[in-house]
PDB file of C-alpha atoms and ligand atoms in Angstrom:
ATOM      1  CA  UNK A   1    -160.445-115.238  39.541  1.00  0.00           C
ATOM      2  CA  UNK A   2    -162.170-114.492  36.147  1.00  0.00           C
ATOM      3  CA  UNK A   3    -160.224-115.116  32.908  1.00  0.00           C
ATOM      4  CA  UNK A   4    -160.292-112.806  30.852  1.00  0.00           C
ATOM      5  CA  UNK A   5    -162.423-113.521  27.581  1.00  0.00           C
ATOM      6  CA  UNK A   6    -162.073-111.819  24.324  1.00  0.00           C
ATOM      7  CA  UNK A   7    -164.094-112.319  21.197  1.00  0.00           C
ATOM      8  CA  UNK A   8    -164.551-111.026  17.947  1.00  0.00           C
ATOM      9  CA  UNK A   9    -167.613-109.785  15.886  1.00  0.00           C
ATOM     10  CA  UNK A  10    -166.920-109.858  12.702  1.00  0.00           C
ATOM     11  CA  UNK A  11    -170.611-108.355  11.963  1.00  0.00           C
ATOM     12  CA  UNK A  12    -171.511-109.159   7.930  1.00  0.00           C
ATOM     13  CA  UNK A  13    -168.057-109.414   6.781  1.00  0.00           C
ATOM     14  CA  UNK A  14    -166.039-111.883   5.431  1.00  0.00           C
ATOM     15  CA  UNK A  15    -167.051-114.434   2.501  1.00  0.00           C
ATOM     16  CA  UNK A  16    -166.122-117.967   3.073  1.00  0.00           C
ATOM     17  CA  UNK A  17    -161.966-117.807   1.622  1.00  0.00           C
ATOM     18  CA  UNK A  18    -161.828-114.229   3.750  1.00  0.00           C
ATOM     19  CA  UNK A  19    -162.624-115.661   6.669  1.00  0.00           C
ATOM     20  CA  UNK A  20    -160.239-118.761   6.169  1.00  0.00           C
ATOM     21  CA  UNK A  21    -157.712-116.412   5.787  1.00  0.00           C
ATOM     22  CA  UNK A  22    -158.142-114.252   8.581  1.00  0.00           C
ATOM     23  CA  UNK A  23    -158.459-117.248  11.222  1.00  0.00           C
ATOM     24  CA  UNK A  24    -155.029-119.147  10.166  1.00  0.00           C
ATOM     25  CA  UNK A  25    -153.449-115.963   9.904  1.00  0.00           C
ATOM     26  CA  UNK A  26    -154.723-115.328  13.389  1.00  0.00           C
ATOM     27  CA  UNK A  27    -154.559-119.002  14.845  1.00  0.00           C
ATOM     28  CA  UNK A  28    -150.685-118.712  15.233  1.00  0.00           C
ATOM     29  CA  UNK A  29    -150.666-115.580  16.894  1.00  0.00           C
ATOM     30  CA  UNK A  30    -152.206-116.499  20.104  1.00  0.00           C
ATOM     31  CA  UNK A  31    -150.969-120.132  19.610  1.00  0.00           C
ATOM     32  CA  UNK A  32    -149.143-119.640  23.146  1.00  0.00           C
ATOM     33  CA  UNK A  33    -152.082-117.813  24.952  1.00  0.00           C
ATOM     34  CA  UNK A  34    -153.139-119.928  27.811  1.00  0.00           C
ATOM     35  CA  UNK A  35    -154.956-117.437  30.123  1.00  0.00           C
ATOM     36  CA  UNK A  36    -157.088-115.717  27.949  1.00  0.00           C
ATOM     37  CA  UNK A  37    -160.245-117.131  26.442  1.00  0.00           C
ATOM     38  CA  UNK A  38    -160.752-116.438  22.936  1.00  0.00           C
ATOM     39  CA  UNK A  39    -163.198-116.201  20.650  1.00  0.00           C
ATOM     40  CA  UNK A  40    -164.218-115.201  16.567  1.00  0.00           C
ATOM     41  CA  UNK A  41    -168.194-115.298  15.806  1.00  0.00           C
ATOM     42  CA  UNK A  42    -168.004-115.069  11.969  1.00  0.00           C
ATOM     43  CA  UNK A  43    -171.177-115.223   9.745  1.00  0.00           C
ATOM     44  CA  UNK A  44    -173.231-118.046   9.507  1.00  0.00           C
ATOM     45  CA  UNK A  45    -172.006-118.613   6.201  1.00  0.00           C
ATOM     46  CA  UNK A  46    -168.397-119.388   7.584  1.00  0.00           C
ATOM     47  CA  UNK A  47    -169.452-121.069  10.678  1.00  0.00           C
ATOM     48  CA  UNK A  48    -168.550-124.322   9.483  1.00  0.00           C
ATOM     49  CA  UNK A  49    -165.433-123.553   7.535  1.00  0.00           C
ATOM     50  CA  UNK A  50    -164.173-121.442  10.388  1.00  0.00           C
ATOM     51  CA  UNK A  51    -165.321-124.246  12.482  1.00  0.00           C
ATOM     52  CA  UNK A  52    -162.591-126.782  10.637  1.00  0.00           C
ATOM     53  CA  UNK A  53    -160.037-124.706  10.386  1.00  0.00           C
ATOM     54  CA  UNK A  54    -160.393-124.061  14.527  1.00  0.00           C
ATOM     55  CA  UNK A  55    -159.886-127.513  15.401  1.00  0.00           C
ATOM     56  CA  UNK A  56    -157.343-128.149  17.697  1.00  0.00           C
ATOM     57  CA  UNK A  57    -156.295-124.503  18.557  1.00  0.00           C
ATOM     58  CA  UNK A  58    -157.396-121.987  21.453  1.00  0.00           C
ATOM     59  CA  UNK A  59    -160.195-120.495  19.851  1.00  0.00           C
ATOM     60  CA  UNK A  60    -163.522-120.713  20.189  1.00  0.00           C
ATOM     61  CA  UNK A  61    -166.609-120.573  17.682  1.00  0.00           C
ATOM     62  CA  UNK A  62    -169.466-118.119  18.284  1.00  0.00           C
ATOM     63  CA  UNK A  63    -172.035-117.205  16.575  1.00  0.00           C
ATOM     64  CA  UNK A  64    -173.840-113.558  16.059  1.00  0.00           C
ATOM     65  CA  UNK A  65    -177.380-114.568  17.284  1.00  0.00           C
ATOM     66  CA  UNK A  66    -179.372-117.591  17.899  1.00  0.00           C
ATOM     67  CA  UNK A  67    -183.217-118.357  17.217  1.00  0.00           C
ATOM     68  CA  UNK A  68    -185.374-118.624  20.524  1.00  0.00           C
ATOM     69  CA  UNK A  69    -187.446-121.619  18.664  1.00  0.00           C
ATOM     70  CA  UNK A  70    -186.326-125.088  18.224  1.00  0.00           C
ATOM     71  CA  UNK A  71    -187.349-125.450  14.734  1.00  0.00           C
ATOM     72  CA  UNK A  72    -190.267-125.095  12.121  1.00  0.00           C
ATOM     73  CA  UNK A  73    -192.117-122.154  10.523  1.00  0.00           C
ATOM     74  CA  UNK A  74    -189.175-119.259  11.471  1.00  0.00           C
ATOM     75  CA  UNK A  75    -187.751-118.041   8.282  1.00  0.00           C
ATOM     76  CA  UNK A  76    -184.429-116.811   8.004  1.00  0.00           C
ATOM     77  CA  UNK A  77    -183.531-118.122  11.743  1.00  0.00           C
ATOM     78  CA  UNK A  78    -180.824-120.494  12.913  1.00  0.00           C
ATOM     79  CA  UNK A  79    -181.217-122.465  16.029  1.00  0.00           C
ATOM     80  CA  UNK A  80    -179.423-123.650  18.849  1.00  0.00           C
ATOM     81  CA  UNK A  81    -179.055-127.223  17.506  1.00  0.00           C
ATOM     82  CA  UNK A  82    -177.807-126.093  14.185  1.00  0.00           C
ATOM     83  CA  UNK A  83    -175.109-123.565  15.850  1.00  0.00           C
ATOM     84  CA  UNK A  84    -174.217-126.848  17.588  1.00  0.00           C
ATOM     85  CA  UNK A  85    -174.346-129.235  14.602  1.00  0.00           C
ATOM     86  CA  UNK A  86    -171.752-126.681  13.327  1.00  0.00           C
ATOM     87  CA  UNK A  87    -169.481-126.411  16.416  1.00  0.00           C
ATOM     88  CA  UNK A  88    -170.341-122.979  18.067  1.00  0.00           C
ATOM     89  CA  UNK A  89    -170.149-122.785  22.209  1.00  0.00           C
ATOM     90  CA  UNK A  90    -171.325-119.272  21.725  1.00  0.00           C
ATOM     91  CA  UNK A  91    -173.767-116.897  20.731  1.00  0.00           C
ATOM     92  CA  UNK A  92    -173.801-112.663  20.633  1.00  0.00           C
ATOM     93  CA  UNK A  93    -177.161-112.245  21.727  1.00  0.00           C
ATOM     94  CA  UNK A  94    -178.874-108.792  21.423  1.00  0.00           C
ATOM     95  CA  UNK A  95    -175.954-106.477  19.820  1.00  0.00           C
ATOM     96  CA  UNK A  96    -177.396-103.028  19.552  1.00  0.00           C
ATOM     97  CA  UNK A  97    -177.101-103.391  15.192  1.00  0.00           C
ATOM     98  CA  UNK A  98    -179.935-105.864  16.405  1.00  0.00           C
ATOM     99  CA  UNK A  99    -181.612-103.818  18.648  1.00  0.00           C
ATOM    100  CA  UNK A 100    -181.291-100.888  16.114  1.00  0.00           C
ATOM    101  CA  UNK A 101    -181.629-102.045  12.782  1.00  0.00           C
ATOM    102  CA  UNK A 102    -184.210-105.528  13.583  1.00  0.00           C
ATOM    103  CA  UNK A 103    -186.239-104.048  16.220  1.00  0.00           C
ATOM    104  CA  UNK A 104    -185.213-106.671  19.335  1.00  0.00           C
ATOM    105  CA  UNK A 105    -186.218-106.462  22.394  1.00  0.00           C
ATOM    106  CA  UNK A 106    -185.257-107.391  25.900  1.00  0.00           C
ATOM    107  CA  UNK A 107    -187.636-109.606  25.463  1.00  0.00           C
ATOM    108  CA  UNK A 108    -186.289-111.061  22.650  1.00  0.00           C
ATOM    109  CA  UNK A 109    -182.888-111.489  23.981  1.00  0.00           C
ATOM    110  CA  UNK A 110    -184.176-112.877  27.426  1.00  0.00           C
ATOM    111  CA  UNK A 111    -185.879-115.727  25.175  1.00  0.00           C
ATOM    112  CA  UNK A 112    -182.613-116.388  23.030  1.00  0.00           C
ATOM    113  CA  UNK A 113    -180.799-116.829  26.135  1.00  0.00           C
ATOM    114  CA  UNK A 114    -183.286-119.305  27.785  1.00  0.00           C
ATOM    115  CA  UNK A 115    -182.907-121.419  24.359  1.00  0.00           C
ATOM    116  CA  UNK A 116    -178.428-120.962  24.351  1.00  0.00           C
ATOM    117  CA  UNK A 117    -178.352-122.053  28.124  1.00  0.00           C
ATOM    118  CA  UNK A 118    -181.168-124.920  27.062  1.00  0.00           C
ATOM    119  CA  UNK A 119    -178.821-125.787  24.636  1.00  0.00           C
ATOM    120  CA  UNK A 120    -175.300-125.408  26.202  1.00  0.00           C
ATOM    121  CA  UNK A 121    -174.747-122.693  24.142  1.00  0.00           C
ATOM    122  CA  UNK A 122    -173.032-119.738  26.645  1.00  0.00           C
ATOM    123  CA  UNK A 123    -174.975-116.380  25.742  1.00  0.00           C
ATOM    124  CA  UNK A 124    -172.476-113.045  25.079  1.00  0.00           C
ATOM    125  CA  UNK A 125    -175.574-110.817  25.949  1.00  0.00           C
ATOM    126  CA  UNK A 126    -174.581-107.212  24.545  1.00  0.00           C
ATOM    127  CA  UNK A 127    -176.167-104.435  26.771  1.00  0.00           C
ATOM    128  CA  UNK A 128    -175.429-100.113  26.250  1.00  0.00           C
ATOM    129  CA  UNK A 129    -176.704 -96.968  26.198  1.00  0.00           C
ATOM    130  CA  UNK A 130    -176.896 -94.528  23.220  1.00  0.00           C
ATOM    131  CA  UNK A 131    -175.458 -91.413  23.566  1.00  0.00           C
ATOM    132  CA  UNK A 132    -178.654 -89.281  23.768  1.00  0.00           C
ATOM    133  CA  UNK A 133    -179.557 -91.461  26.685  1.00  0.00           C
ATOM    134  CA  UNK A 134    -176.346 -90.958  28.428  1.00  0.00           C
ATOM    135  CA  UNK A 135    -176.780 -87.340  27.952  1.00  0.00           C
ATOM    136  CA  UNK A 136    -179.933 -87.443  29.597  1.00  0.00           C
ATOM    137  CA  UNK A 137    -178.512 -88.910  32.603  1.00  0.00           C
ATOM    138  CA  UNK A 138    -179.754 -92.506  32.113  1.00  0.00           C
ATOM    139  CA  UNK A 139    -177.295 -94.290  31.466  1.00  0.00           C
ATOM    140  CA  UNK A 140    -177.708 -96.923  34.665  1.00  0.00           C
ATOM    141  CA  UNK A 141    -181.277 -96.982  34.338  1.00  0.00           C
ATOM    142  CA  UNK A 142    -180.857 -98.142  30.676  1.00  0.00           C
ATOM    143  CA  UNK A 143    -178.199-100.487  30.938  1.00  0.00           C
ATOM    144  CA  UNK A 144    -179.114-102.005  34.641  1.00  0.00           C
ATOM    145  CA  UNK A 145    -182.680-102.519  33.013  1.00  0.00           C
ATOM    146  CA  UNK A 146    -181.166-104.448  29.690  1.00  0.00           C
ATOM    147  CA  UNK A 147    -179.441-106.533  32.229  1.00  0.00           C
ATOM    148  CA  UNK A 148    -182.513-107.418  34.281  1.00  0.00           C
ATOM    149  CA  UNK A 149    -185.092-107.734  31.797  1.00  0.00           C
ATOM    150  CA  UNK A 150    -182.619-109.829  29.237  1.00  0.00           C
ATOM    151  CA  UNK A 151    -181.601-111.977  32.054  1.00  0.00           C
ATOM    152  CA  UNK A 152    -185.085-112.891  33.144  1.00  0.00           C
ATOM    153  CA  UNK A 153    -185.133-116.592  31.938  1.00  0.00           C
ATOM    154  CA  UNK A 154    -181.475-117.285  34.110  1.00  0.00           C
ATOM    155  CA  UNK A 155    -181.659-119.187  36.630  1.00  0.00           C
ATOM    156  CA  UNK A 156    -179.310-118.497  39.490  1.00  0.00           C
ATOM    157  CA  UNK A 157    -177.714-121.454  39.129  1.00  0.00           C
ATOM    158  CA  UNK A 158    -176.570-121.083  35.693  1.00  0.00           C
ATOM    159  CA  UNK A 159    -176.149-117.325  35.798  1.00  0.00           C
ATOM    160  CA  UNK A 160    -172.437-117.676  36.431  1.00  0.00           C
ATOM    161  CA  UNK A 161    -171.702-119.260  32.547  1.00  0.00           C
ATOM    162  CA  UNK A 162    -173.339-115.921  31.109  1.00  0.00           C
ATOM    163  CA  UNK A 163    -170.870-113.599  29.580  1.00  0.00           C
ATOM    164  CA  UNK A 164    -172.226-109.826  29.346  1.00  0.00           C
ATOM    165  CA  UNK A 165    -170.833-107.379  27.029  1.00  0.00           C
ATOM    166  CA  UNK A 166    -171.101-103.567  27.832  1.00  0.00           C
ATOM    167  CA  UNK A 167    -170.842-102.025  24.672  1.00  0.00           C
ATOM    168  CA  UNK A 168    -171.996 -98.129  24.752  1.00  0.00           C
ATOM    169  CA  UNK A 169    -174.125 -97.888  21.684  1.00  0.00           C
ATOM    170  CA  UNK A 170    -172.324 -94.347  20.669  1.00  0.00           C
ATOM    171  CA  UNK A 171    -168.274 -96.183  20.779  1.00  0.00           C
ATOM    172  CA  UNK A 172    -169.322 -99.080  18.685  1.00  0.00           C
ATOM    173  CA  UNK A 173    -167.629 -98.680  15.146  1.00  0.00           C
ATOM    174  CA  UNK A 174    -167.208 -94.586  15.865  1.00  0.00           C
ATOM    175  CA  UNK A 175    -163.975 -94.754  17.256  1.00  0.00           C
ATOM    176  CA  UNK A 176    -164.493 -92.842  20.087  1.00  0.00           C
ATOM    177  CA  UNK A 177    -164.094 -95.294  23.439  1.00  0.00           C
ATOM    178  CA  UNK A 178    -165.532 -95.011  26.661  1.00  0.00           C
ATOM    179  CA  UNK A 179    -162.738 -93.860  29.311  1.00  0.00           C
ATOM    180  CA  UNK A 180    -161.750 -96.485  31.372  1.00  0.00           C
ATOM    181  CA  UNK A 181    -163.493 -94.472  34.325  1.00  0.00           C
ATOM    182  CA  UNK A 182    -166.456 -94.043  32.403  1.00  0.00           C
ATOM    183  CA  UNK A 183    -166.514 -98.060  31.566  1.00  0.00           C
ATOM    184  CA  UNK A 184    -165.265 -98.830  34.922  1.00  0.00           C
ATOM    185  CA  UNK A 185    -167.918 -97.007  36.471  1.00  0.00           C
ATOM    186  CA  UNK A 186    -170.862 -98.564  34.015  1.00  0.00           C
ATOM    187  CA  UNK A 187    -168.633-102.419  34.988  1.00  0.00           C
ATOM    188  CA  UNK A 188    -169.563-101.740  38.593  1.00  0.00           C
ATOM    189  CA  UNK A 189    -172.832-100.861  38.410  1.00  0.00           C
ATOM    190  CA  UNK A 190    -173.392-103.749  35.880  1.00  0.00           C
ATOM    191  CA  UNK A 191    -172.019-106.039  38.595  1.00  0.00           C
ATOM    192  CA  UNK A 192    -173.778-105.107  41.810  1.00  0.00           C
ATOM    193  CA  UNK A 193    -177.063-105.623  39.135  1.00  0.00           C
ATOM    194  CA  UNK A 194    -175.750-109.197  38.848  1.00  0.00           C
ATOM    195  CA  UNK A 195    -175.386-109.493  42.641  1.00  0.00           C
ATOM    196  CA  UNK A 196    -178.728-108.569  43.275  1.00  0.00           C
ATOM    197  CA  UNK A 197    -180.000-110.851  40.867  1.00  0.00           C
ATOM    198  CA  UNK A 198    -178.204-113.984  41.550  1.00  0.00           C
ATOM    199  CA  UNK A 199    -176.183-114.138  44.525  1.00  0.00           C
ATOM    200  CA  UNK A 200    -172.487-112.094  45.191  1.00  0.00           C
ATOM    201  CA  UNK A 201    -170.801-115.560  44.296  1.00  0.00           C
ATOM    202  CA  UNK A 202    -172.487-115.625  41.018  1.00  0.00           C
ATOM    203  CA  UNK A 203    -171.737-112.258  40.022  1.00  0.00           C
ATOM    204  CA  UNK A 204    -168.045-112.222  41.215  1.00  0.00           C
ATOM    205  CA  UNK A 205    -167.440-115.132  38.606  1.00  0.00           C
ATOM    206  CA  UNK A 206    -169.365-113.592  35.584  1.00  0.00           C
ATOM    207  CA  UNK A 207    -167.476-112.098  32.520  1.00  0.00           C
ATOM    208  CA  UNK A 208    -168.486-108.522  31.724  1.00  0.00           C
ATOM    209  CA  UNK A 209    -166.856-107.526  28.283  1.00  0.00           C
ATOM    210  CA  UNK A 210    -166.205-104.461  27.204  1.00  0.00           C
ATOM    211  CA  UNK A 211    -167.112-103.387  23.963  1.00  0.00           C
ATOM    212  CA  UNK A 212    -166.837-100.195  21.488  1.00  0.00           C
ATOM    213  CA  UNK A 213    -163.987 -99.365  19.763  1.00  0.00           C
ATOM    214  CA  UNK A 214    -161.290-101.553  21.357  1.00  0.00           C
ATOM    215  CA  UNK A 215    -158.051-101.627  19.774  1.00  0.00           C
ATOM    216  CA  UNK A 216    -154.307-102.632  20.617  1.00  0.00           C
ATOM    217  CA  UNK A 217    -153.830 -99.092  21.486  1.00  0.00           C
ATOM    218  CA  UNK A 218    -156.452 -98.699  24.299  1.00  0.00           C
ATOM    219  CA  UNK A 219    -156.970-102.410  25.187  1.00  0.00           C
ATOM    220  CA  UNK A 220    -154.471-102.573  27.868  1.00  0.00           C
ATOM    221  CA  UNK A 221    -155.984 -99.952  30.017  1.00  0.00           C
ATOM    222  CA  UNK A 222    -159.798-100.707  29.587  1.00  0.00           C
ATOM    223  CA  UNK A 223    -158.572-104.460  30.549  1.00  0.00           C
ATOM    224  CA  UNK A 224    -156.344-103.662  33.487  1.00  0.00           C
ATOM    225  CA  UNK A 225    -160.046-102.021  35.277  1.00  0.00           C
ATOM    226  CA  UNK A 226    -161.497-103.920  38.514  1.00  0.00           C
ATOM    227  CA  UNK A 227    -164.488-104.722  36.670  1.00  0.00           C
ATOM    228  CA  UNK A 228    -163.669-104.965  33.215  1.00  0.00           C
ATOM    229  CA  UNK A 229    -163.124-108.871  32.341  1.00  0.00           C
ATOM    230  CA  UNK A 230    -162.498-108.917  28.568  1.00  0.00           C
ATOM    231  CA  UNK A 231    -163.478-107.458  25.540  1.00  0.00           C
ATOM    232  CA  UNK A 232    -165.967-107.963  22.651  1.00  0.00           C
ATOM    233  CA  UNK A 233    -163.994-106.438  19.231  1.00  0.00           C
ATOM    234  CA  UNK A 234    -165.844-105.079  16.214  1.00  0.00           C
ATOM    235  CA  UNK A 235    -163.515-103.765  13.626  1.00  0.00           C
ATOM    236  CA  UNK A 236    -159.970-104.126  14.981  1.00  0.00           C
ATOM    237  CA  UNK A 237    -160.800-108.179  15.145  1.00  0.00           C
ATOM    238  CA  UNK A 238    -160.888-108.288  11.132  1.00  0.00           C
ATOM    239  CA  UNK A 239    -156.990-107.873  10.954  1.00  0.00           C
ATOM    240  CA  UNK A 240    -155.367-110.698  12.610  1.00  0.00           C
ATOM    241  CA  UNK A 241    -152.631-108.533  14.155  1.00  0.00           C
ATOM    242  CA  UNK A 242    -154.903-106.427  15.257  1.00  0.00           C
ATOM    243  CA  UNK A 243    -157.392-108.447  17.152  1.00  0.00           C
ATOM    244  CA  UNK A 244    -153.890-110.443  18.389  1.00  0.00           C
ATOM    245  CA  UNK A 245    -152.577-107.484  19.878  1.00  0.00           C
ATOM    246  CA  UNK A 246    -155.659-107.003  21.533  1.00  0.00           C
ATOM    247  CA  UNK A 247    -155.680-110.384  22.891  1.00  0.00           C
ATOM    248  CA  UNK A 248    -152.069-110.635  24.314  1.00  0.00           C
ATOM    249  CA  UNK A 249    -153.134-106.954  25.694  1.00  0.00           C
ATOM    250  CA  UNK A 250    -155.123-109.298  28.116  1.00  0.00           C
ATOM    251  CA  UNK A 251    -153.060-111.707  29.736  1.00  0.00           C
TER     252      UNK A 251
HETATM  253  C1  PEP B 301    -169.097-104.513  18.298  1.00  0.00           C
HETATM  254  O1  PEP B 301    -169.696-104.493  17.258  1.00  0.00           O
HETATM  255  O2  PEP B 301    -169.421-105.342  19.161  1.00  0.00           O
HETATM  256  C2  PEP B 301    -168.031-103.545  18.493  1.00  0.00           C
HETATM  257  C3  PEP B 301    -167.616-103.322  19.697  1.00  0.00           C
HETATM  258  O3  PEP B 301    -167.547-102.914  17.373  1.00  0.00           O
HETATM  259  P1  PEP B 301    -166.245-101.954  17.293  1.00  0.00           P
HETATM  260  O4  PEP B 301    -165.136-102.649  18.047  1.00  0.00           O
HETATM  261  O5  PEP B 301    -165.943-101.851  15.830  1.00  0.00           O
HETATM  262  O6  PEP B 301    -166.622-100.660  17.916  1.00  0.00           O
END
């Protein structure tokens, strides 16, 4: 049985009193949520406040990426140590505003992966297709491909601690969601990926999120599909109700 796992991307928002604000308004929301694994990956600015201010509740610290080198000569990177140092047990790995806007690559996000599992650090890797691709038809052959060629450094034994997020690049921040068919069907396909790369035991325990567009309104039905094992929440996780309504949508 998978529980369900939400968590919140709170992209470059949020100075450092913002955030405070947002997570103790949202920390008694879910105080009473139990079955539903939650987590907010704020900027690396407010990791560490966020980080205090999560101690002793039900939520999680992630972060929004994570450098593939240990340390040194990397300007403008964070690594897996100093996510750690700060109290994160996550990372978003390979959003599409990354793929987009800084140019990352598969590669890229199969070598921050290798250093978050190195480093205890469980990988949210974000996978999708843009909407001119699923026009075209290629949907599965972009997404299944993400998921192979991101996943290359997993070994099968710790495949089943890696959290996927399917986030269609043309829902994220537009409003418009995927039908739960549509995500379903993409949720499936995702999955029997997973099976063929690491075993049917392996891929009937991973998380695959959903992602793009999520809100209390549609939560509920995108979360009750076979396949669909949580969510990953842009905008409607920057309002505490919001992102609680989401939450409690998934228990
Ligand atoms: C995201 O950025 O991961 C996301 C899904 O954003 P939104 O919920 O705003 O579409």
């Amino acid at each position: 049985m998978r529980k369900p796992f939400i968590a919140g991307n709170w992209k470059m928002n949020n100075t450092r009193a913002a955030a405070l604000e947002l997570v103790n308004a949202l920390k008694p929301l879910v105080a009473d949520v139990s079955d539903v694994e939650i987590a907010v990956a704020p900027t690396f600015t407010c990791l560490q406040d966020v980080a205090e201010a999560l101690k002793g509740s039900n939520i999680e610290l992630s972060a929004q990426n994570i450098s593939y080198a240990k340390n040194g000569a990397y300007t403008g990177e964070i690594s897996a140590d100093m996510l750690k140092d700060v109290g994160c047990t996550h990372a978003i790995i390979g959003h599409s505003e990354r793929r987009q806007y800084f140019g990352e690559t598969d590669h890229d996000v199969s070598k921050r992966v290798r250093a978050a599992l190195d480093n205890n650090i469980i990988p949210i890797v974000c996978v999708g297709e843009t909407l001119a691709q699923r026009e075209a038809g290629k949907t599965s052959d972009v997404v299944l491909g993400q998921v192979e060629n991101g996943l290359s450094s997993v070994k099968k034994e710790e495949a089943a601690k890696v959290v996927i997020a399917y986030e269609p690049v043309w829902a994220i921040g537009t409003g418009v969601t995927a039908t739960p068919d549509q995500a379903q069907e993409v949720h499936a396909a995702i999955r029997l990926k997973l099976a063929e790369l690491f075993g049917a035991d392996n891929a009937a325990a991973m998380r695959i999120q959903y992602g793009g567009s999520v809100k209390a309104s549609n939560a509920k039905e995108l979360l009750g599909q076979a396949d669909i094992d949580g969510a990953l929440v842009g905008g409607a996780s920057l309002k505490a109700a919001d992102f609680s309504a989401i939450i409690h949508a998934a228990k």
